[in-house]
Amino acid sequence: MLRCIVTDVSREKITLSGAQETLLATLYGRALDSRSPNSVLGDHEAARAVDRIDYDFGRTGISATTAAGVALRAHQLDGWTREFLAEHEHATVLHLACGLDTRVHRLAPAPTVRWFDVDYPEVVDLRERLLPPPGGDYHPIGTSVTDEAWLDQVPSDRPTVTVFEGLSMYLIKQDGRRLIERITGRFPSGQLLFDCYGTIGIRLQKLVPAVRNAGATLHWGIDDPHELENWHQGLRLLDAIRSVDVPGLDKLPASGRLGMRVMAHIPGLRDIGRILRYRF
Ligand SMILES: C[S@@+](CC[C@H](N)C(=O)[O-])C[C@H]1O[C@@H](n2cnc3c(N)ncnc32)[C@H](O)[C@@H]1O
């Protein structure tokens, strides 16, 4: 549920809960990162959006380390999306569970790229109030990604890159599988770019303040990324980067770097999260 009350001309009081509320954590992470002299993403639009929101961002529990972690994950997914668009001038981008992510602003795709931002209707409305219109061949869709109907709005004629960040863990496995089957079955070719938790991450979910404080529940953990290759003929894993190995960890504060190094040596914990790239 999401409820917005306009408190004055420039700030919105937002009451969110569950998975929707967690979009404020990732937004805040990118905003904090943009204010760092060592910024990974330089997402100043995120900082402007945060300034327009009346919300206790302390609830997110985001620190300098987790902000840099959020920005590094976004940077990796931005880079893969850019690579796909460099190879396919006429492509479709499906950005699922977009929240208030300014990926379309950061990538500024060419007019030959058709871009869909998809999230719940309330979230899409909020984007329209808080973020500048991206221009180009841009289409917001307000729906649950598990709804069967929304994909019919997307023409099936082009290579399609689907990027979803901070979504898979909120789905039950069966819905995640169905979503992947529908996307890979619809488009002639493409890629899937997304992050996931391992089952240990799902077990430890209450240690994540943004999840705990939002009252959200995580369901789907992926321990073997190759398992998904069986869900569509021709679906192949290209990359699986552990969160503890993501490029750019030198941007983390010293304590964060140390924590990552320790986790990288503990079997189980080092598989707490991954960023995945598949082609089909
Ligand atoms: C952790 S936030 C991530 C938001 C954004 N990707 C980012 O990185 O800032 C989780 C997002 O998933 C969205 N979400 C969760 N389940 C969804 C579903 N079934 N359909 C559409 N969006 C969903 C929420 O509304 C929220 O925007």
PDB file of C-alpha atoms and ligand atoms in Angstrom:
ATOM      1  CA  MET A   1       0.000   0.000   0.000  1.00  0.00           C
ATOM      2  CA  LEU A   2       1.185   3.501  -0.763  1.00  0.00           C
ATOM      3  CA  ARG A   3      -0.468   6.748   0.271  1.00  0.00           C
ATOM      4  CA  CYS A   4       0.847  10.200  -0.610  1.00  0.00           C
ATOM      5  CA  ILE A   5      -0.260  13.471   0.890  1.00  0.00           C
ATOM      6  CA  VAL A   6       1.056  16.651  -0.696  1.00  0.00           C
ATOM      7  CA  THR A   7       2.233  18.708   2.292  1.00  0.00           C
ATOM      8  CA  ASP A   8       3.423  21.753   0.360  1.00  0.00           C
ATOM      9  CA  VAL A   9       4.265  22.571  -3.211  1.00  0.00           C
ATOM     10  CA  SER A  10       7.597  20.793  -3.187  1.00  0.00           C
ATOM     11  CA  ARG A  11       7.555  17.911  -0.635  1.00  0.00           C
ATOM     12  CA  GLU A  12       5.402  14.828  -0.514  1.00  0.00           C
ATOM     13  CA  LYS A  13       4.582  12.988   2.666  1.00  0.00           C
ATOM     14  CA  ILE A  14       4.697   9.339   1.767  1.00  0.00           C
ATOM     15  CA  THR A  15       3.304   6.424   3.708  1.00  0.00           C
ATOM     16  CA  LEU A  16       4.439   3.151   2.262  1.00  0.00           C
ATOM     17  CA  SER A  17       4.672  -0.367   3.510  1.00  0.00           C
ATOM     18  CA  GLY A  18       6.057  -3.698   2.472  1.00  0.00           C
ATOM     19  CA  ALA A  19       8.083  -4.123  -0.706  1.00  0.00           C
ATOM     20  CA  GLN A  20       7.011  -0.699  -1.998  1.00  0.00           C
ATOM     21  CA  GLU A  21       8.542   1.098   0.976  1.00  0.00           C
ATOM     22  CA  THR A  22      11.914  -0.474   0.258  1.00  0.00           C
ATOM     23  CA  LEU A  23      12.224   1.614  -2.916  1.00  0.00           C
ATOM     24  CA  LEU A  24      13.020   4.524  -0.591  1.00  0.00           C
ATOM     25  CA  ALA A  25      16.069   2.651   0.722  1.00  0.00           C
ATOM     26  CA  THR A  26      17.630   2.105  -2.698  1.00  0.00           C
ATOM     27  CA  LEU A  27      16.735   5.650  -3.775  1.00  0.00           C
ATOM     28  CA  TYR A  28      18.341   7.019  -0.624  1.00  0.00           C
ATOM     29  CA  GLY A  29      21.416   4.843  -1.170  1.00  0.00           C
ATOM     30  CA  ARG A  30      21.946   6.344  -4.631  1.00  0.00           C
ATOM     31  CA  ALA A  31      21.265   9.852  -3.297  1.00  0.00           C
ATOM     32  CA  LEU A  32      23.830   9.433  -0.492  1.00  0.00           C
ATOM     33  CA  ASP A  33      26.324   8.033  -2.979  1.00  0.00           C
ATOM     34  CA  SER A  34      25.829  11.055  -5.242  1.00  0.00           C
ATOM     35  CA  ARG A  35      26.827  13.342  -2.350  1.00  0.00           C
ATOM     36  CA  SER A  36      30.044  11.423  -1.708  1.00  0.00           C
ATOM     37  CA  PRO A  37      33.290  12.841  -3.162  1.00  0.00           C
ATOM     38  CA  ASN A  38      34.005   9.236  -4.164  1.00  0.00           C
ATOM     39  CA  SER A  39      30.611   8.779  -5.882  1.00  0.00           C
ATOM     40  CA  VAL A  40      30.065   5.624  -7.963  1.00  0.00           C
ATOM     41  CA  LEU A  41      26.978   6.687  -9.896  1.00  0.00           C
ATOM     42  CA  GLY A  42      26.720  10.479  -9.609  1.00  0.00           C
ATOM     43  CA  ASP A  43      22.926  10.081  -9.518  1.00  0.00           C
ATOM     44  CA  HIS A  44      22.037  13.697  -8.697  1.00  0.00           C
ATOM     45  CA  GLU A  45      18.442  13.181  -9.834  1.00  0.00           C
ATOM     46  CA  ALA A  46      18.070  10.686  -6.965  1.00  0.00           C
ATOM     47  CA  ALA A  47      19.308  13.334  -4.516  1.00  0.00           C
ATOM     48  CA  ARG A  48      16.811  15.864  -5.917  1.00  0.00           C
ATOM     49  CA  ALA A  49      13.977  13.339  -5.497  1.00  0.00           C
ATOM     50  CA  VAL A  50      14.994  12.632  -1.881  1.00  0.00           C
ATOM     51  CA  ASP A  51      14.926  16.367  -1.163  1.00  0.00           C
ATOM     52  CA  ARG A  52      11.317  16.455  -2.366  1.00  0.00           C
ATOM     53  CA  ILE A  53      10.152  13.597  -0.124  1.00  0.00           C
ATOM     54  CA  ASP A  54       8.946  13.982   3.446  1.00  0.00           C
ATOM     55  CA  TYR A  55      10.009  10.636   4.955  1.00  0.00           C
ATOM     56  CA  ASP A  56      12.195   9.449   7.818  1.00  0.00           C
ATOM     57  CA  PHE A  57      15.049   8.025   5.725  1.00  0.00           C
ATOM     58  CA  GLY A  58      16.618   6.766   8.973  1.00  0.00           C
ATOM     59  CA  ARG A  59      14.137   3.858   8.672  1.00  0.00           C
ATOM     60  CA  THR A  60      16.118   2.568   5.702  1.00  0.00           C
ATOM     61  CA  GLY A  61      19.194   1.918   7.842  1.00  0.00           C
ATOM     62  CA  ILE A  62      21.318   2.920   4.846  1.00  0.00           C
ATOM     63  CA  SER A  63      24.925   3.734   5.783  1.00  0.00           C
ATOM     64  CA  ALA A  64      27.855   5.001   3.714  1.00  0.00           C
ATOM     65  CA  THR A  65      28.832   1.371   3.054  1.00  0.00           C
ATOM     66  CA  THR A  66      25.388   0.132   2.015  1.00  0.00           C
ATOM     67  CA  ALA A  67      24.854   3.288  -0.091  1.00  0.00           C
ATOM     68  CA  ALA A  68      28.036   2.520  -2.030  1.00  0.00           C
ATOM     69  CA  GLY A  69      26.903  -1.125  -2.317  1.00  0.00           C
ATOM     70  CA  VAL A  70      23.536  -0.071  -3.794  1.00  0.00           C
ATOM     71  CA  ALA A  71      25.326   2.263  -6.220  1.00  0.00           C
ATOM     72  CA  LEU A  72      27.818  -0.424  -7.288  1.00  0.00           C
ATOM     73  CA  ARG A  73      25.019  -2.872  -8.034  1.00  0.00           C
ATOM     74  CA  ALA A  74      23.170  -0.234 -10.061  1.00  0.00           C
ATOM     75  CA  HIS A  75      26.416   0.648 -11.852  1.00  0.00           C
ATOM     76  CA  GLN A  76      26.970  -2.985 -12.854  1.00  0.00           C
ATOM     77  CA  LEU A  77      23.420  -3.329 -14.196  1.00  0.00           C
ATOM     78  CA  ASP A  78      23.684   0.046 -15.987  1.00  0.00           C
ATOM     79  CA  GLY A  79      26.900  -1.132 -17.638  1.00  0.00           C
ATOM     80  CA  TRP A  80      25.352  -4.385 -18.900  1.00  0.00           C
ATOM     81  CA  THR A  81      22.279  -2.518 -20.156  1.00  0.00           C
ATOM     82  CA  ARG A  82      24.531  -0.033 -22.003  1.00  0.00           C
ATOM     83  CA  GLU A  83      26.460  -2.922 -23.589  1.00  0.00           C
ATOM     84  CA  PHE A  84      23.222  -4.451 -24.847  1.00  0.00           C
ATOM     85  CA  LEU A  85      22.040  -1.122 -26.300  1.00  0.00           C
ATOM     86  CA  ALA A  86      25.420  -0.566 -27.969  1.00  0.00           C
ATOM     87  CA  GLU A  87      24.935  -3.895 -29.783  1.00  0.00           C
ATOM     88  CA  HIS A  88      21.223  -3.369 -30.567  1.00  0.00           C
ATOM     89  CA  GLU A  89      20.388   0.099 -31.800  1.00  0.00           C
ATOM     90  CA  HIS A  90      16.685  -0.790 -32.101  1.00  0.00           C
ATOM     91  CA  ALA A  91      15.992  -2.518 -28.809  1.00  0.00           C
ATOM     92  CA  THR A  92      13.325  -2.682 -26.136  1.00  0.00           C
ATOM     93  CA  VAL A  93      14.215  -2.180 -22.476  1.00  0.00           C
ATOM     94  CA  LEU A  94      11.943  -3.602 -19.787  1.00  0.00           C
ATOM     95  CA  HIS A  95      12.909  -2.041 -16.476  1.00  0.00           C
ATOM     96  CA  LEU A  96      10.819  -3.989 -13.961  1.00  0.00           C
ATOM     97  CA  ALA A  97      10.187  -2.903 -10.348  1.00  0.00           C
ATOM     98  CA  CYS A  98      11.695   0.444 -11.330  1.00  0.00           C
ATOM     99  CA  GLY A  99      10.661   2.134  -8.068  1.00  0.00           C
ATOM    100  CA  LEU A 100      12.139   5.650  -8.162  1.00  0.00           C
ATOM    101  CA  ASP A 101      15.270   4.476  -9.943  1.00  0.00           C
ATOM    102  CA  THR A 102      16.516   7.020 -12.497  1.00  0.00           C
ATOM    103  CA  ARG A 103      18.114   4.374 -14.743  1.00  0.00           C
ATOM    104  CA  VAL A 104      16.400   5.820 -17.824  1.00  0.00           C
ATOM    105  CA  HIS A 105      17.829   9.253 -16.977  1.00  0.00           C
ATOM    106  CA  ARG A 106      21.316   7.867 -16.312  1.00  0.00           C
ATOM    107  CA  LEU A 107      21.413   5.889 -19.556  1.00  0.00           C
ATOM    108  CA  ALA A 108      19.650   8.526 -21.674  1.00  0.00           C
ATOM    109  CA  PRO A 109      18.854   5.972 -24.417  1.00  0.00           C
ATOM    110  CA  ALA A 110      18.748   6.949 -28.094  1.00  0.00           C
ATOM    111  CA  PRO A 111      15.307   7.647 -29.606  1.00  0.00           C
ATOM    112  CA  THR A 112      15.570   4.284 -31.398  1.00  0.00           C
ATOM    113  CA  VAL A 113      15.271   2.537 -28.022  1.00  0.00           C
ATOM    114  CA  ARG A 114      11.818   1.737 -26.669  1.00  0.00           C
ATOM    115  CA  TRP A 115      11.835   1.879 -22.857  1.00  0.00           C
ATOM    116  CA  PHE A 116       9.223   0.550 -20.393  1.00  0.00           C
ATOM    117  CA  ASP A 117       9.359   1.348 -16.672  1.00  0.00           C
ATOM    118  CA  VAL A 118       7.118  -1.093 -14.776  1.00  0.00           C
ATOM    119  CA  ASP A 119       6.021  -1.052 -11.132  1.00  0.00           C
ATOM    120  CA  TYR A 120       2.785  -0.951  -9.133  1.00  0.00           C
ATOM    121  CA  PRO A 121       0.377   1.813 -10.284  1.00  0.00           C
ATOM    122  CA  GLU A 122       0.930   3.907  -7.119  1.00  0.00           C
ATOM    123  CA  VAL A 123       4.686   3.802  -7.647  1.00  0.00           C
ATOM    124  CA  VAL A 124       4.427   4.778 -11.312  1.00  0.00           C
ATOM    125  CA  ASP A 125       2.209   7.736 -10.293  1.00  0.00           C
ATOM    126  CA  LEU A 126       4.790   8.759  -7.715  1.00  0.00           C
ATOM    127  CA  ARG A 127       7.571   8.630 -10.348  1.00  0.00           C
ATOM    128  CA  GLU A 128       5.573  11.008 -12.497  1.00  0.00           C
ATOM    129  CA  ARG A 129       5.330  13.485  -9.626  1.00  0.00           C
ATOM    130  CA  LEU A 130       8.931  13.247  -8.446  1.00  0.00           C
ATOM    131  CA  LEU A 131      11.109  12.617 -11.500  1.00  0.00           C
ATOM    132  CA  PRO A 132      11.435  14.646 -14.712  1.00  0.00           C
ATOM    133  CA  PRO A 133       9.836  13.116 -17.823  1.00  0.00           C
ATOM    134  CA  PRO A 134      12.586  11.193 -19.628  1.00  0.00           C
ATOM    135  CA  GLY A 135      11.409  11.953 -23.185  1.00  0.00           C
ATOM    136  CA  GLY A 136      12.101   9.617 -26.098  1.00  0.00           C
ATOM    137  CA  ASP A 137      10.139   6.417 -26.721  1.00  0.00           C
ATOM    138  CA  TYR A 138       9.242   6.032 -23.041  1.00  0.00           C
ATOM    139  CA  HIS A 139       6.302   4.088 -21.573  1.00  0.00           C
ATOM    140  CA  PRO A 140       5.453   3.712 -17.877  1.00  0.00           C
ATOM    141  CA  ILE A 141       3.234   0.735 -16.993  1.00  0.00           C
ATOM    142  CA  GLY A 142       1.496   0.544 -13.616  1.00  0.00           C
ATOM    143  CA  THR A 143       0.957  -3.108 -12.743  1.00  0.00           C
ATOM    144  CA  SER A 144       2.242  -5.983 -10.708  1.00  0.00           C
ATOM    145  CA  VAL A 145       4.801  -7.828 -12.808  1.00  0.00           C
ATOM    146  CA  THR A 146       3.012 -11.049 -11.854  1.00  0.00           C
ATOM    147  CA  ASP A 147      -0.128  -9.849 -13.604  1.00  0.00           C
ATOM    148  CA  GLU A 148      -0.517 -11.764 -16.861  1.00  0.00           C
ATOM    149  CA  ALA A 149      -1.869  -8.874 -18.978  1.00  0.00           C
ATOM    150  CA  TRP A 150       0.803  -6.137 -18.967  1.00  0.00           C
ATOM    151  CA  LEU A 151       3.265  -7.826 -21.298  1.00  0.00           C
ATOM    152  CA  ASP A 152       0.660  -7.663 -24.102  1.00  0.00           C
ATOM    153  CA  GLN A 153       1.300  -3.889 -24.191  1.00  0.00           C
ATOM    154  CA  VAL A 154       4.920  -4.479 -25.204  1.00  0.00           C
ATOM    155  CA  PRO A 155       5.524  -5.130 -28.918  1.00  0.00           C
ATOM    156  CA  SER A 156       7.377  -8.408 -29.364  1.00  0.00           C
ATOM    157  CA  ASP A 157       9.367  -7.399 -32.457  1.00  0.00           C
ATOM    158  CA  ARG A 158      12.759  -6.367 -31.030  1.00  0.00           C
ATOM    159  CA  PRO A 159      15.683  -7.762 -29.055  1.00  0.00           C
ATOM    160  CA  THR A 160      14.748  -7.016 -25.451  1.00  0.00           C
ATOM    161  CA  VAL A 161      16.850  -6.452 -22.382  1.00  0.00           C
ATOM    162  CA  THR A 162      14.970  -6.911 -19.109  1.00  0.00           C
ATOM    163  CA  VAL A 163      16.595  -5.403 -16.061  1.00  0.00           C
ATOM    164  CA  PHE A 164      15.206  -5.828 -12.558  1.00  0.00           C
ATOM    165  CA  GLU A 165      16.967  -4.734  -9.442  1.00  0.00           C
ATOM    166  CA  GLY A 166      15.671  -5.516  -5.967  1.00  0.00           C
ATOM    167  CA  LEU A 167      12.717  -7.545  -7.305  1.00  0.00           C
ATOM    168  CA  SER A 168      13.452 -11.271  -7.527  1.00  0.00           C
ATOM    169  CA  MET A 169      13.642 -11.763  -3.751  1.00  0.00           C
ATOM    170  CA  TYR A 170      10.142 -10.287  -3.258  1.00  0.00           C
ATOM    171  CA  LEU A 171       8.599 -12.831  -5.624  1.00  0.00           C
ATOM    172  CA  ILE A 172       7.760 -16.391  -4.803  1.00  0.00           C
ATOM    173  CA  LYS A 173       9.839 -18.718  -6.969  1.00  0.00           C
ATOM    174  CA  GLN A 174       6.853 -19.884  -8.981  1.00  0.00           C
ATOM    175  CA  ASP A 175       5.992 -16.270  -9.967  1.00  0.00           C
ATOM    176  CA  GLY A 176       9.637 -15.518 -10.773  1.00  0.00           C
ATOM    177  CA  ARG A 177       9.797 -18.561 -13.016  1.00  0.00           C
ATOM    178  CA  ARG A 178       6.529 -17.676 -14.750  1.00  0.00           C
ATOM    179  CA  LEU A 179       7.785 -14.108 -15.367  1.00  0.00           C
ATOM    180  CA  ILE A 180      11.035 -15.353 -16.884  1.00  0.00           C
ATOM    181  CA  GLU A 181       9.209 -17.915 -19.033  1.00  0.00           C
ATOM    182  CA  ARG A 182       6.818 -15.260 -20.342  1.00  0.00           C
ATOM    183  CA  ILE A 183       9.602 -12.816 -21.219  1.00  0.00           C
ATOM    184  CA  THR A 184      11.918 -15.359 -22.836  1.00  0.00           C
ATOM    185  CA  GLY A 185       8.973 -16.886 -24.697  1.00  0.00           C
ATOM    186  CA  ARG A 186       7.769 -13.551 -26.097  1.00  0.00           C
ATOM    187  CA  PHE A 187      10.814 -11.812 -27.581  1.00  0.00           C
ATOM    188  CA  PRO A 188      13.040 -13.012 -30.435  1.00  0.00           C
ATOM    189  CA  SER A 189      16.219 -12.634 -28.336  1.00  0.00           C
ATOM    190  CA  GLY A 190      17.487 -10.669 -25.402  1.00  0.00           C
ATOM    191  CA  GLN A 191      19.072 -10.619 -21.993  1.00  0.00           C
ATOM    192  CA  LEU A 192      17.908 -10.793 -18.376  1.00  0.00           C
ATOM    193  CA  LEU A 193      19.898  -8.696 -15.906  1.00  0.00           C
ATOM    194  CA  PHE A 194      19.025  -8.894 -12.228  1.00  0.00           C
ATOM    195  CA  ASP A 195      20.228  -9.321  -8.680  1.00  0.00           C
ATOM    196  CA  CYS A 196      19.205 -12.129  -6.353  1.00  0.00           C
ATOM    197  CA  TYR A 197      19.674 -13.325  -2.798  1.00  0.00           C
ATOM    198  CA  GLY A 198      20.940 -16.808  -2.010  1.00  0.00           C
ATOM    199  CA  THR A 199      18.782 -18.862   0.363  1.00  0.00           C
ATOM    200  CA  ILE A 200      21.091 -17.806   3.207  1.00  0.00           C
ATOM    201  CA  GLY A 201      20.238 -14.179   2.410  1.00  0.00           C
ATOM    202  CA  ILE A 202      16.541 -15.047   2.565  1.00  0.00           C
ATOM    203  CA  ARG A 203      17.082 -16.726   5.967  1.00  0.00           C
ATOM    204  CA  LEU A 204      18.914 -13.645   7.274  1.00  0.00           C
ATOM    205  CA  GLN A 205      16.396 -11.127   5.875  1.00  0.00           C
ATOM    206  CA  LYS A 206      15.451  -9.671   9.256  1.00  0.00           C
ATOM    207  CA  LEU A 207      19.021  -8.393   9.573  1.00  0.00           C
ATOM    208  CA  VAL A 208      18.344  -5.984   6.696  1.00  0.00           C
ATOM    209  CA  PRO A 209      16.872  -2.839   8.325  1.00  0.00           C
ATOM    210  CA  ALA A 210      15.064  -1.646   5.169  1.00  0.00           C
ATOM    211  CA  VAL A 211      13.268  -5.000   4.863  1.00  0.00           C
ATOM    212  CA  ARG A 212      12.558  -5.334   8.594  1.00  0.00           C
ATOM    213  CA  ASN A 213      11.306  -1.773   9.106  1.00  0.00           C
ATOM    214  CA  ALA A 214       9.110  -1.886   6.002  1.00  0.00           C
ATOM    215  CA  GLY A 215       7.536  -5.145   7.151  1.00  0.00           C
ATOM    216  CA  ALA A 216       8.475  -6.663   3.797  1.00  0.00           C
ATOM    217  CA  THR A 217       8.999 -10.383   3.289  1.00  0.00           C
ATOM    218  CA  LEU A 218      11.595 -11.948   1.021  1.00  0.00           C
ATOM    219  CA  HIS A 219      10.793 -15.311  -0.530  1.00  0.00           C
ATOM    220  CA  TRP A 220      12.923 -16.468  -3.464  1.00  0.00           C
ATOM    221  CA  GLY A 221      16.577 -17.301  -3.048  1.00  0.00           C
ATOM    222  CA  ILE A 222      18.769 -18.604  -5.886  1.00  0.00           C
ATOM    223  CA  ASP A 223      21.759 -20.765  -4.945  1.00  0.00           C
ATOM    224  CA  ASP A 224      22.431 -22.242  -8.387  1.00  0.00           C
ATOM    225  CA  PRO A 225      21.994 -19.638 -11.164  1.00  0.00           C
ATOM    226  CA  HIS A 226      22.357 -22.430 -13.764  1.00  0.00           C
ATOM    227  CA  GLU A 227      19.005 -23.876 -12.616  1.00  0.00           C
ATOM    228  CA  LEU A 228      17.191 -21.112 -14.536  1.00  0.00           C
ATOM    229  CA  GLU A 229      18.754 -22.272 -17.813  1.00  0.00           C
ATOM    230  CA  ASN A 230      16.242 -25.143 -17.759  1.00  0.00           C
ATOM    231  CA  TRP A 231      13.310 -22.725 -17.846  1.00  0.00           C
ATOM    232  CA  HIS A 232      13.673 -21.787 -21.522  1.00  0.00           C
ATOM    233  CA  GLN A 233      15.474 -23.467 -24.375  1.00  0.00           C
ATOM    234  CA  GLY A 234      18.437 -21.270 -25.252  1.00  0.00           C
ATOM    235  CA  LEU A 235      18.552 -19.407 -21.917  1.00  0.00           C
ATOM    236  CA  ARG A 236      22.234 -19.254 -20.937  1.00  0.00           C
ATOM    237  CA  LEU A 237      23.978 -17.775 -17.917  1.00  0.00           C
ATOM    238  CA  LEU A 238      26.637 -15.276 -19.051  1.00  0.00           C
ATOM    239  CA  ASP A 239      27.772 -13.838 -15.707  1.00  0.00           C
ATOM    240  CA  ALA A 240      27.180 -14.387 -12.008  1.00  0.00           C
ATOM    241  CA  ILE A 241      28.963 -11.833  -9.843  1.00  0.00           C
ATOM    242  CA  ARG A 242      28.871 -12.326  -6.085  1.00  0.00           C
ATOM    243  CA  SER A 243      27.955  -9.133  -4.166  1.00  0.00           C
ATOM    244  CA  VAL A 244      31.210  -9.586  -2.262  1.00  0.00           C
ATOM    245  CA  ASP A 245      33.155  -9.507  -5.572  1.00  0.00           C
ATOM    246  CA  VAL A 246      31.308  -6.741  -7.413  1.00  0.00           C
ATOM    247  CA  PRO A 247      33.736  -4.456  -9.297  1.00  0.00           C
ATOM    248  CA  GLY A 248      34.481  -1.163  -7.525  1.00  0.00           C
ATOM    249  CA  LEU A 249      34.518  -2.346  -3.898  1.00  0.00           C
ATOM    250  CA  ASP A 250      37.491  -0.023  -3.374  1.00  0.00           C
ATOM    251  CA  LYS A 251      34.858   2.782  -3.314  1.00  0.00           C
ATOM    252  CA  LEU A 252      33.516   1.429   0.007  1.00  0.00           C
ATOM    253  CA  PRO A 253      34.628   2.988   3.289  1.00  0.00           C
ATOM    254  CA  ALA A 254      37.490   1.028   4.928  1.00  0.00           C
ATOM    255  CA  SER A 255      35.182  -0.751   7.403  1.00  0.00           C
ATOM    256  CA  GLY A 256      32.903  -1.841   4.547  1.00  0.00           C
ATOM    257  CA  ARG A 257      35.832  -3.140   2.484  1.00  0.00           C
ATOM    258  CA  LEU A 258      37.016  -5.170   5.448  1.00  0.00           C
ATOM    259  CA  GLY A 259      33.528  -6.603   6.029  1.00  0.00           C
ATOM    260  CA  MET A 260      33.300  -7.665   2.377  1.00  0.00           C
ATOM    261  CA  ARG A 261      36.747  -9.297   2.485  1.00  0.00           C
ATOM    262  CA  VAL A 262      35.767 -11.276   5.576  1.00  0.00           C
ATOM    263  CA  MET A 263      32.438 -12.370   4.042  1.00  0.00           C
ATOM    264  CA  ALA A 264      34.174 -13.408   0.825  1.00  0.00           C
ATOM    265  CA  HIS A 265      36.104 -16.020   2.843  1.00  0.00           C
ATOM    266  CA  ILE A 266      33.149 -17.528   4.693  1.00  0.00           C
ATOM    267  CA  PRO A 267      31.487 -20.373   2.774  1.00  0.00           C
ATOM    268  CA  GLY A 268      27.737 -19.729   2.663  1.00  0.00           C
ATOM    269  CA  LEU A 269      27.988 -16.038   3.489  1.00  0.00           C
ATOM    270  CA  ARG A 270      29.905 -15.272   0.304  1.00  0.00           C
ATOM    271  CA  ASP A 271      26.873 -16.475  -1.667  1.00  0.00           C
ATOM    272  CA  ILE A 272      24.477 -14.158   0.143  1.00  0.00           C
ATOM    273  CA  GLY A 273      23.741 -12.231  -3.062  1.00  0.00           C
ATOM    274  CA  ARG A 274      24.641 -12.165  -6.748  1.00  0.00           C
ATOM    275  CA  ILE A 275      24.135 -10.082  -9.876  1.00  0.00           C
ATOM    276  CA  LEU A 276      23.208 -12.247 -12.862  1.00  0.00           C
ATOM    277  CA  ARG A 277      23.288 -11.841 -16.643  1.00  0.00           C
ATOM    278  CA  TYR A 278      21.585 -14.320 -18.984  1.00  0.00           C
ATOM    279  CA  ARG A 279      21.008 -14.297 -22.734  1.00  0.00           C
ATOM    280  CA  PHE A 280      18.307 -16.041 -24.694  1.00  0.00           C
TER     281      PHE A 280
HETATM  282  C1  LIG B   1      13.979  -2.649  -3.267  1.00  0.00           C
HETATM  283  S1  LIG B   1      12.812  -1.752  -4.231  1.00  0.00           S
HETATM  284  C2  LIG B   1      13.786  -1.567  -5.715  1.00  0.00           C
HETATM  285  C3  LIG B   1      13.314  -0.435  -6.568  1.00  0.00           C
HETATM  286  C4  LIG B   1      14.254  -0.090  -7.717  1.00  0.00           C
HETATM  287  N1  LIG B   1      14.509  -1.204  -8.569  1.00  0.00           N
HETATM  288  C5  LIG B   1      15.554   0.456  -7.167  1.00  0.00           C
HETATM  289  O1  LIG B   1      16.588  -0.190  -7.315  1.00  0.00           O
HETATM  290  O2  LIG B   1      15.514   1.536  -6.596  1.00  0.00           O
HETATM  291  C6  LIG B   1      11.620  -3.009  -4.652  1.00  0.00           C
HETATM  292  C7  LIG B   1      10.656  -2.599  -5.746  1.00  0.00           C
HETATM  293  O3  LIG B   1       9.985  -3.756  -6.219  1.00  0.00           O
HETATM  294  C8  LIG B   1       8.677  -3.373  -6.532  1.00  0.00           C
HETATM  295  N2  LIG B   1       7.891  -4.609  -6.612  1.00  0.00           N
HETATM  296  C9  LIG B   1       7.884  -5.629  -5.720  1.00  0.00           C
HETATM  297  N3  LIG B   1       7.043  -6.588  -6.129  1.00  0.00           N
HETATM  298  C10 LIG B   1       6.522  -6.166  -7.311  1.00  0.00           C
HETATM  299  C11 LIG B   1       5.594  -6.713  -8.237  1.00  0.00           C
HETATM  300  N4  LIG B   1       5.018  -7.908  -8.017  1.00  0.00           N
HETATM  301  N5  LIG B   1       5.285  -5.992  -9.338  1.00  0.00           N
HETATM  302  C12 LIG B   1       5.845  -4.790  -9.569  1.00  0.00           C
HETATM  303  N6  LIG B   1       6.751  -4.220  -8.734  1.00  0.00           N
HETATM  304  C13 LIG B   1       7.076  -4.895  -7.620  1.00  0.00           C
HETATM  305  C14 LIG B   1       8.296  -2.439  -5.406  1.00  0.00           C
HETATM  306  O4  LIG B   1       7.140  -1.675  -5.681  1.00  0.00           O
HETATM  307  C15 LIG B   1       9.580  -1.611  -5.313  1.00  0.00           C
HETATM  308  O5  LIG B   1       9.540  -0.521  -6.199  1.00  0.00           O
END
